[in-house]
Coordinates of C-alpha atoms in Angstrom, one line a residue:
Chain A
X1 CA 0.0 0.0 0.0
X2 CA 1.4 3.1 -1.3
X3 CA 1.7 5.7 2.0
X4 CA 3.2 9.0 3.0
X5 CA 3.4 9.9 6.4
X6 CA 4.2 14.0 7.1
X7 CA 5.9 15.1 10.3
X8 CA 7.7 18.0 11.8
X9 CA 4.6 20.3 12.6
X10 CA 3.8 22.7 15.6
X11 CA 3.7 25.9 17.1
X12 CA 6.5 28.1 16.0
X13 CA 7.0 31.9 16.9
X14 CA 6.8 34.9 13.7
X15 CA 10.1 34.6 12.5
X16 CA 11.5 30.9 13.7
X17 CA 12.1 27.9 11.8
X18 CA 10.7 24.6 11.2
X19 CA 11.7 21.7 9.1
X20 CA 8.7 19.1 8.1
X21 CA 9.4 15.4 6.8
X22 CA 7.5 12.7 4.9
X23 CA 8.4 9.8 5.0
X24 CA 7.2 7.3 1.8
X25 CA 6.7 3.4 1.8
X26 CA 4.7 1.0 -0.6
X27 CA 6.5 3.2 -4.3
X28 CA 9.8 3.3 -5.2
X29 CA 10.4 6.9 -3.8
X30 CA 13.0 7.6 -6.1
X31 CA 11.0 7.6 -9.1
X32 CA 8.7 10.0 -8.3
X33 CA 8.7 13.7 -7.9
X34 CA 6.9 15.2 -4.5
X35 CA 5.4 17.6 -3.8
X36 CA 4.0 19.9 -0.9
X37 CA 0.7 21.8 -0.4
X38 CA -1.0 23.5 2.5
X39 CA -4.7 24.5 3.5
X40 CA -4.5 27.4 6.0
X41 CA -7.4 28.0 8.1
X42 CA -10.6 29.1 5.9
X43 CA -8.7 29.1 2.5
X44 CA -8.3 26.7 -0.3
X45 CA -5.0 24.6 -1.4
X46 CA -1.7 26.2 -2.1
X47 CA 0.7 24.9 -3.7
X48 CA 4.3 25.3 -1.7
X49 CA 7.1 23.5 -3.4
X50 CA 7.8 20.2 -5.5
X51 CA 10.9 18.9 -6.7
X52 CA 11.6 16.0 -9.0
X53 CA 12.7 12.3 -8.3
X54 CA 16.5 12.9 -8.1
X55 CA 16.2 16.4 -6.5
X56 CA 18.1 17.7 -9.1
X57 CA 14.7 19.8 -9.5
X58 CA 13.2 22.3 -7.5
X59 CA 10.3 24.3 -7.5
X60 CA 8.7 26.9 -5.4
X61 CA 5.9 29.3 -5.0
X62 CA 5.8 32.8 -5.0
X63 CA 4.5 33.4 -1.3
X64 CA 7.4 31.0 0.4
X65 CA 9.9 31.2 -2.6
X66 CA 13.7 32.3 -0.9
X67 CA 12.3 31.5 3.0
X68 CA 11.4 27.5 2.4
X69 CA 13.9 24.8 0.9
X70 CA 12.7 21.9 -0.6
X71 CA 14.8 18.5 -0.6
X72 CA 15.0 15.2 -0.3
X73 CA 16.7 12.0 0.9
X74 CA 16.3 9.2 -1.4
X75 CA 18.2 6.8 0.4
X76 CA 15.6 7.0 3.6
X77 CA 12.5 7.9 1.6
X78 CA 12.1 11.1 2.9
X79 CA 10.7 14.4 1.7
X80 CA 11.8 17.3 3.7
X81 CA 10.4 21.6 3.6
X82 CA 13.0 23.6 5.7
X83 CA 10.7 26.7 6.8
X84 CA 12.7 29.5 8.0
X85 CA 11.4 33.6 8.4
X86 CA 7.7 32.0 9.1
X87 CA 5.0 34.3 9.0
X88 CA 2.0 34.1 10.6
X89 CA 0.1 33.6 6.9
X90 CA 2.2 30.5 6.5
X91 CA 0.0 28.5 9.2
X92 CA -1.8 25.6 7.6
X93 CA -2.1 22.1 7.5
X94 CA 0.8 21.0 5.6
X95 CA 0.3 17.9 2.8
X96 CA 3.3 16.1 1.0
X97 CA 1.9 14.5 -2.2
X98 CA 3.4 12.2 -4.8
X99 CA 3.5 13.3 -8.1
X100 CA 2.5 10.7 -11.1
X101 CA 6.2 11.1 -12.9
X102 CA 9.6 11.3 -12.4
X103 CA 9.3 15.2 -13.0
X104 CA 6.5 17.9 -12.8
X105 CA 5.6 19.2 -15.9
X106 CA 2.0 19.5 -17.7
X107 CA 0.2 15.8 -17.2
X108 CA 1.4 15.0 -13.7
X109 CA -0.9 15.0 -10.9
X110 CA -1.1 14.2 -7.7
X111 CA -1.9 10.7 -6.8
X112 CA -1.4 10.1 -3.0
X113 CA -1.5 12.4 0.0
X114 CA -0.1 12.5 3.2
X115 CA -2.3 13.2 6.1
X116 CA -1.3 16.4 6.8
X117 CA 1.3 17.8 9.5
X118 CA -0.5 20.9 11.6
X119 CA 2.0 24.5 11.5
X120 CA 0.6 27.0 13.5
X121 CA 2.6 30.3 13.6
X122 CA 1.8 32.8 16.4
X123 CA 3.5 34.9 19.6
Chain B
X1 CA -6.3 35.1 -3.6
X2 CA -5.8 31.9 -6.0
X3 CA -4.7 31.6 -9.5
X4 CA -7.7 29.8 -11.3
X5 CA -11.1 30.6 -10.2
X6 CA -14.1 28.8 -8.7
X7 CA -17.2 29.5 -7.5
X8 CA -17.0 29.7 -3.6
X9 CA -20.1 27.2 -3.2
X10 CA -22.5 24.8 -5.5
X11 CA -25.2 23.1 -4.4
X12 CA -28.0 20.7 -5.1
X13 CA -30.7 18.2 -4.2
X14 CA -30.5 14.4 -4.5
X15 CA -30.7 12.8 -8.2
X16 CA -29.6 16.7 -9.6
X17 CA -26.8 17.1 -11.7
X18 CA -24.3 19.8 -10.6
X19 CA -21.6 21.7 -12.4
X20 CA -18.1 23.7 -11.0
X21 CA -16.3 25.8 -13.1
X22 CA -12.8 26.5 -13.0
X23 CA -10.9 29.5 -15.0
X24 CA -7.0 30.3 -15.8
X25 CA -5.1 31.5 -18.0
X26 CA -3.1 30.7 -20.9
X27 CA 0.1 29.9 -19.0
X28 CA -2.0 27.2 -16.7
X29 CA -5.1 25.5 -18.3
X30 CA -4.5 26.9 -21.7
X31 CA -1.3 25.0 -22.0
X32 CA -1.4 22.5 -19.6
X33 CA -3.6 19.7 -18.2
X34 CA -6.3 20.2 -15.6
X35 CA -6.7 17.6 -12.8
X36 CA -9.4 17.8 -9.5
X37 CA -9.0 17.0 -6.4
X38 CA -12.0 16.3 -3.5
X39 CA -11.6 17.1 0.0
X40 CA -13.8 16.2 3.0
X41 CA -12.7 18.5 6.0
X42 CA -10.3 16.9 7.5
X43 CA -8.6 14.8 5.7
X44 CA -6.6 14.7 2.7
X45 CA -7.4 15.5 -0.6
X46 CA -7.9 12.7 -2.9
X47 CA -7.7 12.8 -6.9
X48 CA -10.8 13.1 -8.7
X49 CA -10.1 13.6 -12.4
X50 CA -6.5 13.7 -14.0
X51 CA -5.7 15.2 -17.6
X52 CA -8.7 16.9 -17.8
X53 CA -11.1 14.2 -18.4
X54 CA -9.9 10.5 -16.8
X55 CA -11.3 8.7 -14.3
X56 CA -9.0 7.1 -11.3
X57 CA -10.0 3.8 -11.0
X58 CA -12.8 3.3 -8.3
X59 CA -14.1 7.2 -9.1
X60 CA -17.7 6.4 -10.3
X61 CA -18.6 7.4 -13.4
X62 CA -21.3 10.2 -12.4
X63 CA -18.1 12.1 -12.1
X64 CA -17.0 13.9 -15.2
X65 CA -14.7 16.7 -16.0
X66 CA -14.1 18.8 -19.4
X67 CA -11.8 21.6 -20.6
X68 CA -12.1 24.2 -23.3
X69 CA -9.8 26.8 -23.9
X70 CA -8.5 28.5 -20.5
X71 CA -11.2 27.4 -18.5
X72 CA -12.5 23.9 -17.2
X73 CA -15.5 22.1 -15.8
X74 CA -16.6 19.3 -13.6
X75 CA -19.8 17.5 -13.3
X76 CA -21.8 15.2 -10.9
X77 CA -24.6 13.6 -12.1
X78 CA -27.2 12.0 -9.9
X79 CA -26.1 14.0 -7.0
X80 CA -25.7 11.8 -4.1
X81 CA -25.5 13.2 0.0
X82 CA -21.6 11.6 0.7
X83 CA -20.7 13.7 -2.6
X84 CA -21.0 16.9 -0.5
X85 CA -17.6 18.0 -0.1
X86 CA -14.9 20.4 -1.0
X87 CA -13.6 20.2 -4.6
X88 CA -10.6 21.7 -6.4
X89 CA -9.3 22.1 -9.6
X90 CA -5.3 22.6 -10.3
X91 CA -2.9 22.4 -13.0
X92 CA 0.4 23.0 -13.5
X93 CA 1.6 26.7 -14.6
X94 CA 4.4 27.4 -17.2
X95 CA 5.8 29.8 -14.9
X96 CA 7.4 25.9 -13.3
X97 CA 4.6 26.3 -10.4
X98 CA 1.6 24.3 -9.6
X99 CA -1.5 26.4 -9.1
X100 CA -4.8 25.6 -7.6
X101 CA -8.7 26.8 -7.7
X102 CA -9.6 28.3 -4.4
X103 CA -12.1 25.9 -4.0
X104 CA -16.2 25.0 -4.1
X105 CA -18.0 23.9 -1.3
X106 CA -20.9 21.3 -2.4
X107 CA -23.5 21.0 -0.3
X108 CA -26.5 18.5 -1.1
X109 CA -29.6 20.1 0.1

């Protein structure tokens, strides 16, 4: 059975840093790009950050691009988000998704979700 | 505010057959696929519709989606109670980012 598992969330001051992991089991991790996306309290998705299979490709959004790092440890599974200069806007459920290819580009989706790791921001 | 558009909320009765739009722009739907995504609150999201039109296997088939030009639809038929839910359409933009709808709310009267 193909799962992710997120980790890393919690309450973090305006300003600090966090670093969230997901951990993947039942794919061969490698071969797939991830992704993350959050749903912050009364909004709809965002998108945050993806990067491809080998890591060798990273992606980010506009609203965390230069404050979050996207990477990833193929040899343990794992999808990490270093989140440094947090706002208060960046509090939200965070998701880690697979991707349905190697890379992102037009046709891939998202095809399995984590369950979500909770980041609240706040004095 | 998000990059394609939805309506906030849809709704419908029992049996009905109920429509969300979703609009972009060139550099998202117009070029690139559109895929949808339903959400109960809380818990994940969980893939609806991929390039444009397919069906995952074990969707039913009262779910259907369609694009035209920059903007994209999906429809449930036979509107059923467990189908109210939050739904959202996304693709991928050519700025090398993937963008999302902000969402519609389904509620089955």
């Amino acid at each position: 059975e193909v799962q992710l598992v997120e980790s890393g969330g919690g309450l973090v001051q305006p300003g600090g840093s966090l670093r969230l992991s997901c951990v993947g089991s039942g794919f061969r991790f490698s071969s797939s790009a991830m992704t993350w996306v959050r749903l912050a309290p009364g909004k709809g998705l965002e998108w945050v950050s993806g990067t491809s299979g080998n890591g060798g490709s990273k992606y980010y959004g506009a609203s965390v691009r230069g404050r979050f790092t996207i990477s990833r440890d193929n040899s343990k599974d794992t999808l990490y988000l270093q989140m440094d200069s947090l706002r208060v806007d960046d509090t939200a459920i965070y998701y880690c998704a697979r991707v349905s290819g190697a890379s992102h580009a037009s046709g891939t989706y998202y095809t399995t979700w984590g369950q979500g790791t909770m980041v609240t921001v706040s004095s | 505010q998000s990059v394609l558009t939805q309506p906030p909320s849809a709704s419908g009765t029992p049996g009905q057959k109920v429509t969300i739009s979703c609009s972009g722009s060139t550099s998202n739907i117009g070029h690139n696929f559109v895929h949808w995504y339903q959400q109960f609150p809380g818990t994940a999201p969980k893939l609806l519709i991929y390039k444009n039109d397919q069906r995952p296997s074990g969707v039913p088939d009262r779910f259907s989606a369609s694009k035209s030009g920059t903007s994209a639809s999906l429809a449930i038929s036979g509107l059923r109670s467990e189908d109210e839910a939050n739904y959202y359409c996304a693709a991928w933009d050519d700025s090398l980012s993937g963008v999302f709808g902000g969402g519609t709310k389904l509620t089955v009267l």
